[in-house]
Amino acid sequence: MNKGRDTFFLQITRLAALSIVFIIIVMAHELFRGSELAFSRFGLGFLTGSEWDPVHGKFGSWPLIYGTLVSSLVALALAVPLSLGVAIFLAELAPPWLREPLSFLVELLAAIPSVVYGLWGLFVLVPWLRDVVQPLLGKTLGFLPLFQGPPLGVGMLAAGMVLAIMILPIITAVSREVLLAVPQSQREAMLALGATRWETIRRAVLPYGRSGIIGAIILGLGRALGETMAVTMVIGNRPQVSASLFDLGQTIASVIANEFSEGFDELHLSALIASALLLFIITFSVNIIARLLVWKVSISQGVSRD
């Protein structure tokens, strides 16, 4: 009787696991089928072309790919140091009376809808960037291509900063749990050798949780790559490739949100679906790379501990 129940439970869980694979395959199949027209018309030019003009039927997704990658990398550059600092404080340094309330507030940021972030970015962040931050950056670092051009407020920098705030609670929460999972013996051993609190964190705690921290960063990157509404409201929505973070841009997700309901012909819709396929491939590839990195770091840590 118990053996029959175990077999039934095994089959149910196996079916649940295989259903995830089935959903991914179905999604990929539908995206490939819907994008056939765009790729047959433009070929590799769809990936390398820089003109996105629905009126004249010309579609090149390179500005969208560029905007997606650059805005996400800017978000990571801003969010990762702050997230790790908060996670280290919560896991290692915060007094007990402050740890739980502050952790709750950080996690609460993840529950705020993206459209709220977009409105805040449009009415608070963008004017601040236009009037204070961008003129200051242009005056002090204007010799760099990243900070050249008129201070518009909206653009790549605004999108990157909004994304950074959105992925901060994800990276912080996961990193905090990883650091809390580090055995206390690691800390005690370093302290017994005469290490300071900072040396203990840097040389015992962080290396031990490196694989989990990398996973947290990749989770944040996945959120940044696919974010739609908040980015659409602050990035400016102009498909162009520019070295300056002050310039307007557009991402794959934002162009789909802006134009999918207004697709007036089959080629336009196919180009949008092809863009969605590119975003699917990018996020899928990022997750594969993340798993490989985590696996490699875990193996190296296991060897070093042995």
PDB file of C-alpha atoms in Angstrom:
ATOM      1  CA  MET A   1       0.000   0.000   0.000  1.00  0.00           C
ATOM      2  CA  ASN A   2       2.746   2.439   0.971  1.00  0.00           C
ATOM      3  CA  LYS A   3       4.743   1.458  -2.109  1.00  0.00           C
ATOM      4  CA  GLY A   4       1.777   2.310  -4.318  1.00  0.00           C
ATOM      5  CA  ARG A   5       1.451   5.721  -2.684  1.00  0.00           C
ATOM      6  CA  ASP A   6       5.157   6.368  -3.151  1.00  0.00           C
ATOM      7  CA  THR A   7       4.890   5.462  -6.836  1.00  0.00           C
ATOM      8  CA  PHE A   8       1.858   7.715  -7.286  1.00  0.00           C
ATOM      9  CA  PHE A   9       3.636  10.597  -5.541  1.00  0.00           C
ATOM     10  CA  LEU A  10       6.726  10.046  -7.695  1.00  0.00           C
ATOM     11  CA  GLN A  11       4.669  10.189 -10.901  1.00  0.00           C
ATOM     12  CA  ILE A  12       2.855  13.359  -9.810  1.00  0.00           C
ATOM     13  CA  THR A  13       6.070  15.189  -8.944  1.00  0.00           C
ATOM     14  CA  ARG A  14       7.700  13.979 -12.175  1.00  0.00           C
ATOM     15  CA  LEU A  15       4.728  15.289 -14.148  1.00  0.00           C
ATOM     16  CA  ALA A  16       5.001  18.642 -12.360  1.00  0.00           C
ATOM     17  CA  ALA A  17       8.703  18.874 -13.223  1.00  0.00           C
ATOM     18  CA  LEU A  18       8.146  17.898 -16.863  1.00  0.00           C
ATOM     19  CA  SER A  19       5.346  20.462 -17.168  1.00  0.00           C
ATOM     20  CA  ILE A  20       7.908  23.252 -16.696  1.00  0.00           C
ATOM     21  CA  VAL A  21       9.971  21.889 -19.570  1.00  0.00           C
ATOM     22  CA  PHE A  22       6.815  21.563 -21.676  1.00  0.00           C
ATOM     23  CA  ILE A  23       5.810  25.188 -21.026  1.00  0.00           C
ATOM     24  CA  ILE A  24       9.263  26.440 -22.047  1.00  0.00           C
ATOM     25  CA  ILE A  25       9.208  24.369 -25.237  1.00  0.00           C
ATOM     26  CA  VAL A  26       5.718  25.598 -26.155  1.00  0.00           C
ATOM     27  CA  MET A  27       6.695  29.218 -25.536  1.00  0.00           C
ATOM     28  CA  ALA A  28       9.836  28.875 -27.661  1.00  0.00           C
ATOM     29  CA  HIS A  29       7.891  27.163 -30.445  1.00  0.00           C
ATOM     30  CA  GLU A  30       5.229  29.887 -30.578  1.00  0.00           C
ATOM     31  CA  LEU A  31       7.853  32.637 -30.587  1.00  0.00           C
ATOM     32  CA  PHE A  32       9.817  30.947 -33.377  1.00  0.00           C
ATOM     33  CA  ARG A  33       6.664  30.453 -35.429  1.00  0.00           C
ATOM     34  CA  GLY A  34       5.478  34.025 -34.931  1.00  0.00           C
ATOM     35  CA  SER A  35       8.869  35.496 -35.871  1.00  0.00           C
ATOM     36  CA  GLU A  36       9.385  33.524 -39.100  1.00  0.00           C
ATOM     37  CA  LEU A  37       8.129  36.339 -41.333  1.00  0.00           C
ATOM     38  CA  ALA A  38      10.474  38.945 -39.845  1.00  0.00           C
ATOM     39  CA  PHE A  39      13.546  36.726 -40.042  1.00  0.00           C
ATOM     40  CA  SER A  40      12.693  35.529 -43.565  1.00  0.00           C
ATOM     41  CA  ARG A  41      12.320  39.156 -44.714  1.00  0.00           C
ATOM     42  CA  PHE A  42      15.353  40.669 -42.968  1.00  0.00           C
ATOM     43  CA  GLY A  43      17.555  37.686 -42.066  1.00  0.00           C
ATOM     44  CA  LEU A  44      20.490  38.592 -39.846  1.00  0.00           C
ATOM     45  CA  GLY A  45      19.792  42.214 -40.698  1.00  0.00           C
ATOM     46  CA  PHE A  46      17.050  42.055 -38.105  1.00  0.00           C
ATOM     47  CA  LEU A  47      19.746  41.602 -35.453  1.00  0.00           C
ATOM     48  CA  THR A  48      22.264  44.096 -36.824  1.00  0.00           C
ATOM     49  CA  GLY A  49      19.971  46.730 -38.334  1.00  0.00           C
ATOM     50  CA  SER A  50      19.686  50.069 -36.558  1.00  0.00           C
ATOM     51  CA  GLU A  51      16.406  51.347 -38.033  1.00  0.00           C
ATOM     52  CA  TRP A  52      13.055  50.572 -36.446  1.00  0.00           C
ATOM     53  CA  ASP A  53      10.391  52.187 -38.651  1.00  0.00           C
ATOM     54  CA  PRO A  54       6.943  50.511 -38.595  1.00  0.00           C
ATOM     55  CA  VAL A  55       5.511  53.033 -41.084  1.00  0.00           C
ATOM     56  CA  HIS A  56       7.946  52.045 -43.832  1.00  0.00           C
ATOM     57  CA  GLY A  57       8.242  48.416 -42.778  1.00  0.00           C
ATOM     58  CA  LYS A  58      11.913  48.554 -41.748  1.00  0.00           C
ATOM     59  CA  PHE A  59      12.857  46.700 -38.599  1.00  0.00           C
ATOM     60  CA  GLY A  60      16.307  46.369 -37.030  1.00  0.00           C
ATOM     61  CA  SER A  61      16.514  45.302 -33.403  1.00  0.00           C
ATOM     62  CA  TRP A  62      20.100  46.278 -32.546  1.00  0.00           C
ATOM     63  CA  PRO A  63      19.079  49.555 -30.785  1.00  0.00           C
ATOM     64  CA  LEU A  64      16.577  47.563 -28.715  1.00  0.00           C
ATOM     65  CA  ILE A  65      19.149  44.924 -27.769  1.00  0.00           C
ATOM     66  CA  TYR A  66      21.641  47.663 -26.946  1.00  0.00           C
ATOM     67  CA  GLY A  67      19.136  49.540 -24.777  1.00  0.00           C
ATOM     68  CA  THR A  68      18.162  46.366 -22.930  1.00  0.00           C
ATOM     69  CA  LEU A  69      21.747  45.393 -22.148  1.00  0.00           C
ATOM     70  CA  VAL A  70      23.030  48.876 -21.276  1.00  0.00           C
ATOM     71  CA  SER A  71      20.132  49.791 -18.970  1.00  0.00           C
ATOM     72  CA  SER A  72      20.472  46.431 -17.184  1.00  0.00           C
ATOM     73  CA  LEU A  73      24.251  46.808 -16.773  1.00  0.00           C
ATOM     74  CA  VAL A  74      23.826  50.337 -15.411  1.00  0.00           C
ATOM     75  CA  ALA A  75      21.289  48.961 -12.944  1.00  0.00           C
ATOM     76  CA  LEU A  76      23.701  46.236 -11.830  1.00  0.00           C
ATOM     77  CA  ALA A  77      26.567  48.705 -11.465  1.00  0.00           C
ATOM     78  CA  LEU A  78      24.426  50.843  -9.157  1.00  0.00           C
ATOM     79  CA  ALA A  79      22.519  48.134  -7.285  1.00  0.00           C
ATOM     80  CA  VAL A  80      25.127  45.458  -6.567  1.00  0.00           C
ATOM     81  CA  PRO A  81      27.425  47.477  -4.239  1.00  0.00           C
ATOM     82  CA  LEU A  82      24.472  48.932  -2.341  1.00  0.00           C
ATOM     83  CA  SER A  83      22.673  45.576  -2.126  1.00  0.00           C
ATOM     84  CA  LEU A  84      25.738  43.767  -0.822  1.00  0.00           C
ATOM     85  CA  GLY A  85      26.365  46.536   1.696  1.00  0.00           C
ATOM     86  CA  VAL A  86      22.809  46.293   3.011  1.00  0.00           C
ATOM     87  CA  ALA A  87      22.955  42.487   3.075  1.00  0.00           C
ATOM     88  CA  ILE A  88      26.242  42.494   5.019  1.00  0.00           C
ATOM     89  CA  PHE A  89      24.864  45.014   7.496  1.00  0.00           C
ATOM     90  CA  LEU A  90      21.664  43.020   8.041  1.00  0.00           C
ATOM     91  CA  ALA A  91      23.419  39.669   8.357  1.00  0.00           C
ATOM     92  CA  GLU A  92      26.557  40.631  10.260  1.00  0.00           C
ATOM     93  CA  LEU A  93      26.425  44.058  11.861  1.00  0.00           C
ATOM     94  CA  ALA A  94      22.855  45.191  12.565  1.00  0.00           C
ATOM     95  CA  PRO A  95      21.599  44.986  16.163  1.00  0.00           C
ATOM     96  CA  PRO A  96      18.743  42.501  16.665  1.00  0.00           C
ATOM     97  CA  TRP A  97      16.148  45.207  17.291  1.00  0.00           C
ATOM     98  CA  LEU A  98      16.882  46.805  13.901  1.00  0.00           C
ATOM     99  CA  ARG A  99      17.536  43.703  11.770  1.00  0.00           C
ATOM    100  CA  GLU A 100      13.979  42.451  11.280  1.00  0.00           C
ATOM    101  CA  PRO A 101      12.241  45.833  10.707  1.00  0.00           C
ATOM    102  CA  LEU A 102      14.901  46.886   8.204  1.00  0.00           C
ATOM    103  CA  SER A 103      14.736  43.522   6.425  1.00  0.00           C
ATOM    104  CA  PHE A 104      10.980  43.908   6.170  1.00  0.00           C
ATOM    105  CA  LEU A 105      11.306  47.380   4.650  1.00  0.00           C
ATOM    106  CA  VAL A 106      13.836  46.163   2.093  1.00  0.00           C
ATOM    107  CA  GLU A 107      11.628  43.252   1.072  1.00  0.00           C
ATOM    108  CA  LEU A 108       8.643  45.602   0.899  1.00  0.00           C
ATOM    109  CA  LEU A 109      10.317  47.369  -2.019  1.00  0.00           C
ATOM    110  CA  ALA A 110       9.862  44.197  -4.077  1.00  0.00           C
ATOM    111  CA  ALA A 111       6.096  44.329  -3.560  1.00  0.00           C
ATOM    112  CA  ILE A 112       5.672  47.791  -5.099  1.00  0.00           C
ATOM    113  CA  PRO A 113       4.148  47.537  -8.622  1.00  0.00           C
ATOM    114  CA  SER A 114       6.452  48.526 -11.458  1.00  0.00           C
ATOM    115  CA  VAL A 115       4.054  51.218 -12.691  1.00  0.00           C
ATOM    116  CA  VAL A 116       4.449  52.960  -9.322  1.00  0.00           C
ATOM    117  CA  TYR A 117       8.212  52.949  -9.788  1.00  0.00           C
ATOM    118  CA  GLY A 118       7.657  54.373 -13.255  1.00  0.00           C
ATOM    119  CA  LEU A 119       5.478  57.217 -11.995  1.00  0.00           C
ATOM    120  CA  TRP A 120       7.939  58.007  -9.219  1.00  0.00           C
ATOM    121  CA  GLY A 121      10.766  57.962 -11.719  1.00  0.00           C
ATOM    122  CA  LEU A 122       8.916  60.226 -14.136  1.00  0.00           C
ATOM    123  CA  PHE A 123       7.813  62.862 -11.616  1.00  0.00           C
ATOM    124  CA  VAL A 124      10.607  62.735  -9.017  1.00  0.00           C
ATOM    125  CA  LEU A 125      13.735  61.073 -10.372  1.00  0.00           C
ATOM    126  CA  VAL A 126      13.720  62.567 -13.882  1.00  0.00           C
ATOM    127  CA  PRO A 127      13.481  66.234 -12.737  1.00  0.00           C
ATOM    128  CA  TRP A 128      16.237  65.607 -10.164  1.00  0.00           C
ATOM    129  CA  LEU A 129      18.487  64.063 -12.798  1.00  0.00           C
ATOM    130  CA  ARG A 130      17.758  66.866 -15.268  1.00  0.00           C
ATOM    131  CA  ASP A 131      18.302  69.734 -12.854  1.00  0.00           C
ATOM    132  CA  VAL A 132      21.009  68.416 -10.510  1.00  0.00           C
ATOM    133  CA  VAL A 133      22.732  65.132 -11.355  1.00  0.00           C
ATOM    134  CA  GLN A 134      23.233  65.330 -15.121  1.00  0.00           C
ATOM    135  CA  PRO A 135      24.537  68.933 -15.148  1.00  0.00           C
ATOM    136  CA  LEU A 136      26.961  68.007 -12.358  1.00  0.00           C
ATOM    137  CA  LEU A 137      28.128  64.857 -14.177  1.00  0.00           C
ATOM    138  CA  GLY A 138      28.476  66.789 -17.418  1.00  0.00           C
ATOM    139  CA  LYS A 139      30.554  69.462 -15.724  1.00  0.00           C
ATOM    140  CA  THR A 140      32.878  67.096 -13.851  1.00  0.00           C
ATOM    141  CA  LEU A 141      33.002  64.009 -16.109  1.00  0.00           C
ATOM    142  CA  GLY A 142      31.914  65.503 -19.412  1.00  0.00           C
ATOM    143  CA  PHE A 143      35.174  64.447 -21.049  1.00  0.00           C
ATOM    144  CA  LEU A 144      33.861  60.862 -20.957  1.00  0.00           C
ATOM    145  CA  PRO A 145      31.429  59.775 -23.728  1.00  0.00           C
ATOM    146  CA  LEU A 146      29.105  58.336 -21.067  1.00  0.00           C
ATOM    147  CA  PHE A 147      28.255  61.777 -19.689  1.00  0.00           C
ATOM    148  CA  GLN A 148      28.042  63.955 -22.773  1.00  0.00           C
ATOM    149  CA  GLY A 149      24.980  65.658 -24.212  1.00  0.00           C
ATOM    150  CA  PRO A 150      22.139  67.855 -22.950  1.00  0.00           C
ATOM    151  CA  PRO A 151      20.609  67.005 -19.572  1.00  0.00           C
ATOM    152  CA  LEU A 152      17.210  65.661 -20.629  1.00  0.00           C
ATOM    153  CA  GLY A 153      16.361  63.769 -17.466  1.00  0.00           C
ATOM    154  CA  VAL A 154      14.732  60.863 -19.275  1.00  0.00           C
ATOM    155  CA  GLY A 155      17.064  58.391 -20.920  1.00  0.00           C
ATOM    156  CA  MET A 156      19.368  55.490 -20.202  1.00  0.00           C
ATOM    157  CA  LEU A 157      20.593  56.835 -16.858  1.00  0.00           C
ATOM    158  CA  ALA A 158      17.055  57.287 -15.543  1.00  0.00           C
ATOM    159  CA  ALA A 159      16.083  53.806 -16.706  1.00  0.00           C
ATOM    160  CA  GLY A 160      19.182  52.299 -15.102  1.00  0.00           C
ATOM    161  CA  MET A 161      18.535  54.038 -11.784  1.00  0.00           C
ATOM    162  CA  VAL A 162      14.891  52.950 -11.662  1.00  0.00           C
ATOM    163  CA  LEU A 163      15.916  49.382 -12.463  1.00  0.00           C
ATOM    164  CA  ALA A 164      18.605  49.537  -9.784  1.00  0.00           C
ATOM    165  CA  ILE A 165      16.004  50.430  -7.157  1.00  0.00           C
ATOM    166  CA  MET A 166      13.726  47.651  -8.401  1.00  0.00           C
ATOM    167  CA  ILE A 167      16.350  44.889  -8.272  1.00  0.00           C
ATOM    168  CA  LEU A 168      17.921  46.057  -5.018  1.00  0.00           C
ATOM    169  CA  PRO A 169      15.480  44.141  -2.731  1.00  0.00           C
ATOM    170  CA  ILE A 170      15.936  40.914  -4.727  1.00  0.00           C
ATOM    171  CA  ILE A 171      19.727  40.939  -4.532  1.00  0.00           C
ATOM    172  CA  THR A 172      19.681  42.104  -0.906  1.00  0.00           C
ATOM    173  CA  ALA A 173      17.190  39.499   0.320  1.00  0.00           C
ATOM    174  CA  VAL A 174      18.897  36.546  -1.357  1.00  0.00           C
ATOM    175  CA  SER A 175      22.397  37.701  -0.374  1.00  0.00           C
ATOM    176  CA  ARG A 176      21.288  38.179   3.219  1.00  0.00           C
ATOM    177  CA  GLU A 177      19.948  34.623   3.401  1.00  0.00           C
ATOM    178  CA  VAL A 178      23.170  33.325   1.856  1.00  0.00           C
ATOM    179  CA  LEU A 179      25.309  35.155   4.422  1.00  0.00           C
ATOM    180  CA  LEU A 180      23.138  33.945   7.292  1.00  0.00           C
ATOM    181  CA  ALA A 181      23.642  30.372   6.051  1.00  0.00           C
ATOM    182  CA  VAL A 182      27.427  30.624   6.445  1.00  0.00           C
ATOM    183  CA  PRO A 183      28.431  28.392   9.387  1.00  0.00           C
ATOM    184  CA  GLN A 184      29.245  30.259  12.562  1.00  0.00           C
ATOM    185  CA  SER A 185      32.438  28.229  12.833  1.00  0.00           C
ATOM    186  CA  GLN A 186      33.828  30.159   9.849  1.00  0.00           C
ATOM    187  CA  ARG A 187      33.510  33.418  11.748  1.00  0.00           C
ATOM    188  CA  GLU A 188      34.778  32.000  15.038  1.00  0.00           C
ATOM    189  CA  ALA A 189      37.857  30.540  13.370  1.00  0.00           C
ATOM    190  CA  MET A 190      38.848  33.866  11.839  1.00  0.00           C
ATOM    191  CA  LEU A 191      38.186  35.783  15.055  1.00  0.00           C
ATOM    192  CA  ALA A 192      40.252  33.238  16.994  1.00  0.00           C
ATOM    193  CA  LEU A 193      43.172  33.957  14.666  1.00  0.00           C
ATOM    194  CA  GLY A 194      42.998  37.632  15.597  1.00  0.00           C
ATOM    195  CA  ALA A 195      41.090  38.927  12.570  1.00  0.00           C
ATOM    196  CA  THR A 196      38.969  42.056  12.824  1.00  0.00           C
ATOM    197  CA  ARG A 197      35.249  42.057  12.115  1.00  0.00           C
ATOM    198  CA  TRP A 198      35.820  43.376   8.592  1.00  0.00           C
ATOM    199  CA  GLU A 199      38.580  40.855   7.884  1.00  0.00           C
ATOM    200  CA  THR A 200      36.270  38.068   9.037  1.00  0.00           C
ATOM    201  CA  ILE A 201      33.539  39.194   6.672  1.00  0.00           C
ATOM    202  CA  ARG A 202      35.905  39.730   3.744  1.00  0.00           C
ATOM    203  CA  ARG A 203      38.014  36.594   4.076  1.00  0.00           C
ATOM    204  CA  ALA A 204      35.641  34.054   5.639  1.00  0.00           C
ATOM    205  CA  VAL A 205      31.990  34.990   5.131  1.00  0.00           C
ATOM    206  CA  LEU A 206      31.939  36.453   1.619  1.00  0.00           C
ATOM    207  CA  PRO A 207      34.111  33.764  -0.035  1.00  0.00           C
ATOM    208  CA  TYR A 208      31.980  31.030   1.545  1.00  0.00           C
ATOM    209  CA  GLY A 209      28.764  32.521   0.159  1.00  0.00           C
ATOM    210  CA  ARG A 210      30.200  33.578  -3.207  1.00  0.00           C
ATOM    211  CA  SER A 211      28.128  31.179  -5.308  1.00  0.00           C
ATOM    212  CA  GLY A 212      24.883  32.265  -3.665  1.00  0.00           C
ATOM    213  CA  ILE A 213      25.749  35.940  -4.073  1.00  0.00           C
ATOM    214  CA  ILE A 214      26.437  35.388  -7.782  1.00  0.00           C
ATOM    215  CA  GLY A 215      23.062  33.701  -8.061  1.00  0.00           C
ATOM    216  CA  ALA A 216      21.411  36.685  -6.358  1.00  0.00           C
ATOM    217  CA  ILE A 217      23.052  39.101  -8.800  1.00  0.00           C
ATOM    218  CA  ILE A 218      21.898  37.032 -11.776  1.00  0.00           C
ATOM    219  CA  LEU A 219      18.354  36.981 -10.411  1.00  0.00           C
ATOM    220  CA  GLY A 220      18.477  40.768 -10.280  1.00  0.00           C
ATOM    221  CA  LEU A 221      19.838  40.896 -13.817  1.00  0.00           C
ATOM    222  CA  GLY A 222      16.985  38.706 -15.040  1.00  0.00           C
ATOM    223  CA  ARG A 223      14.479  41.082 -13.481  1.00  0.00           C
ATOM    224  CA  ALA A 224      16.194  44.082 -15.047  1.00  0.00           C
ATOM    225  CA  LEU A 225      16.310  42.550 -18.535  1.00  0.00           C
ATOM    226  CA  GLY A 226      12.586  41.893 -18.646  1.00  0.00           C
ATOM    227  CA  GLU A 227      11.221  44.950 -16.827  1.00  0.00           C
ATOM    228  CA  THR A 228       8.654  46.788 -18.949  1.00  0.00           C
ATOM    229  CA  MET A 229       6.427  49.533 -17.576  1.00  0.00           C
ATOM    230  CA  ALA A 230       8.858  51.401 -15.338  1.00  0.00           C
ATOM    231  CA  VAL A 231      11.508  51.494 -18.065  1.00  0.00           C
ATOM    232  CA  THR A 232       8.989  52.504 -20.726  1.00  0.00           C
ATOM    233  CA  MET A 233       8.013  55.568 -18.695  1.00  0.00           C
ATOM    234  CA  VAL A 234      11.530  56.971 -18.175  1.00  0.00           C
ATOM    235  CA  ILE A 235      13.804  55.770 -21.003  1.00  0.00           C
ATOM    236  CA  GLY A 236      12.473  58.104 -23.703  1.00  0.00           C
ATOM    237  CA  ASN A 237      11.510  55.369 -26.204  1.00  0.00           C
ATOM    238  CA  ARG A 238      13.752  56.317 -29.103  1.00  0.00           C
ATOM    239  CA  PRO A 239      15.434  53.350 -30.861  1.00  0.00           C
ATOM    240  CA  GLN A 240      19.004  54.566 -31.141  1.00  0.00           C
ATOM    241  CA  VAL A 241      22.515  53.514 -30.168  1.00  0.00           C
ATOM    242  CA  SER A 242      24.415  56.149 -28.226  1.00  0.00           C
ATOM    243  CA  ALA A 243      27.436  56.020 -25.938  1.00  0.00           C
ATOM    244  CA  SER A 244      25.953  58.701 -23.677  1.00  0.00           C
ATOM    245  CA  LEU A 245      23.763  57.702 -20.748  1.00  0.00           C
ATOM    246  CA  PHE A 246      22.009  61.069 -21.073  1.00  0.00           C
ATOM    247  CA  ASP A 247      20.492  60.142 -24.456  1.00  0.00           C
ATOM    248  CA  LEU A 248      17.119  58.541 -25.023  1.00  0.00           C
ATOM    249  CA  GLY A 249      16.874  54.841 -25.721  1.00  0.00           C
ATOM    250  CA  GLN A 250      14.527  51.909 -25.966  1.00  0.00           C
ATOM    251  CA  THR A 251      14.484  48.312 -24.765  1.00  0.00           C
ATOM    252  CA  ILE A 252      12.939  45.185 -26.226  1.00  0.00           C
ATOM    253  CA  ALA A 253      10.320  45.070 -23.485  1.00  0.00           C
ATOM    254  CA  SER A 254       9.398  48.739 -23.887  1.00  0.00           C
ATOM    255  CA  VAL A 255       8.946  48.543 -27.662  1.00  0.00           C
ATOM    256  CA  ILE A 256       6.660  45.527 -27.258  1.00  0.00           C
ATOM    257  CA  ALA A 257       4.595  47.341 -24.618  1.00  0.00           C
ATOM    258  CA  ASN A 258       4.363  50.479 -26.759  1.00  0.00           C
ATOM    259  CA  GLU A 259       3.579  48.941 -30.133  1.00  0.00           C
ATOM    260  CA  PHE A 260       2.010  45.504 -29.760  1.00  0.00           C
ATOM    261  CA  SER A 261      -1.536  46.813 -29.390  1.00  0.00           C
ATOM    262  CA  GLU A 262      -0.988  49.092 -32.390  1.00  0.00           C
ATOM    263  CA  GLY A 263       0.601  46.558 -34.755  1.00  0.00           C
ATOM    264  CA  PHE A 264      -1.135  47.378 -38.026  1.00  0.00           C
ATOM    265  CA  ASP A 265       0.244  44.654 -40.281  1.00  0.00           C
ATOM    266  CA  GLU A 266       1.587  41.113 -40.148  1.00  0.00           C
ATOM    267  CA  LEU A 267       5.221  42.138 -40.615  1.00  0.00           C
ATOM    268  CA  HIS A 268       5.086  44.574 -37.708  1.00  0.00           C
ATOM    269  CA  LEU A 269       3.586  41.964 -35.395  1.00  0.00           C
ATOM    270  CA  SER A 270       6.145  39.407 -36.538  1.00  0.00           C
ATOM    271  CA  ALA A 271       8.966  41.863 -35.813  1.00  0.00           C
ATOM    272  CA  LEU A 272       7.616  42.417 -32.307  1.00  0.00           C
ATOM    273  CA  ILE A 273       7.358  38.668 -31.716  1.00  0.00           C
ATOM    274  CA  ALA A 274      10.901  38.267 -33.054  1.00  0.00           C
ATOM    275  CA  SER A 275      12.022  40.890 -30.528  1.00  0.00           C
ATOM    276  CA  ALA A 276      10.298  38.900 -27.794  1.00  0.00           C
ATOM    277  CA  LEU A 277      12.168  35.825 -29.009  1.00  0.00           C
ATOM    278  CA  LEU A 278      15.457  37.709 -28.706  1.00  0.00           C
ATOM    279  CA  LEU A 279      14.589  38.720 -25.136  1.00  0.00           C
ATOM    280  CA  PHE A 280      13.688  35.106 -24.380  1.00  0.00           C
ATOM    281  CA  ILE A 281      17.050  33.920 -25.739  1.00  0.00           C
ATOM    282  CA  ILE A 282      18.970  36.622 -23.848  1.00  0.00           C
ATOM    283  CA  THR A 283      17.351  35.810 -20.496  1.00  0.00           C
ATOM    284  CA  PHE A 284      17.644  32.069 -21.106  1.00  0.00           C
ATOM    285  CA  SER A 285      21.338  32.457 -21.938  1.00  0.00           C
ATOM    286  CA  VAL A 286      21.935  34.628 -18.873  1.00  0.00           C
ATOM    287  CA  ASN A 287      20.395  31.979 -16.640  1.00  0.00           C
ATOM    288  CA  ILE A 288      22.497  29.227 -18.227  1.00  0.00           C
ATOM    289  CA  ILE A 289      25.652  31.287 -17.743  1.00  0.00           C
ATOM    290  CA  ALA A 290      24.601  31.976 -14.151  1.00  0.00           C
ATOM    291  CA  ARG A 291      24.136  28.283 -13.418  1.00  0.00           C
ATOM    292  CA  LEU A 292      27.544  27.523 -14.915  1.00  0.00           C
ATOM    293  CA  LEU A 293      29.184  30.267 -12.845  1.00  0.00           C
ATOM    294  CA  VAL A 294      27.519  29.108  -9.646  1.00  0.00           C
ATOM    295  CA  TRP A 295      28.490  25.507 -10.415  1.00  0.00           C
ATOM    296  CA  LYS A 296      32.092  26.488 -11.149  1.00  0.00           C
ATOM    297  CA  VAL A 297      32.393  28.578  -7.992  1.00  0.00           C
ATOM    298  CA  SER A 298      30.807  25.822  -5.900  1.00  0.00           C
ATOM    299  CA  ILE A 299      33.238  23.248  -7.300  1.00  0.00           C
ATOM    300  CA  SER A 300      36.245  25.502  -6.660  1.00  0.00           C
ATOM    301  CA  GLN A 301      35.075  26.193  -3.106  1.00  0.00           C
ATOM    302  CA  GLY A 302      34.587  22.490  -2.490  1.00  0.00           C
ATOM    303  CA  VAL A 303      38.106  21.770  -3.703  1.00  0.00           C
ATOM    304  CA  SER A 304      39.601  24.577  -1.598  1.00  0.00           C
ATOM    305  CA  ARG A 305      37.804  23.364   1.533  1.00  0.00           C
ATOM    306  CA  ASP A 306      39.043  19.844   0.968  1.00  0.00           C
TER     307      ASP A 306
END
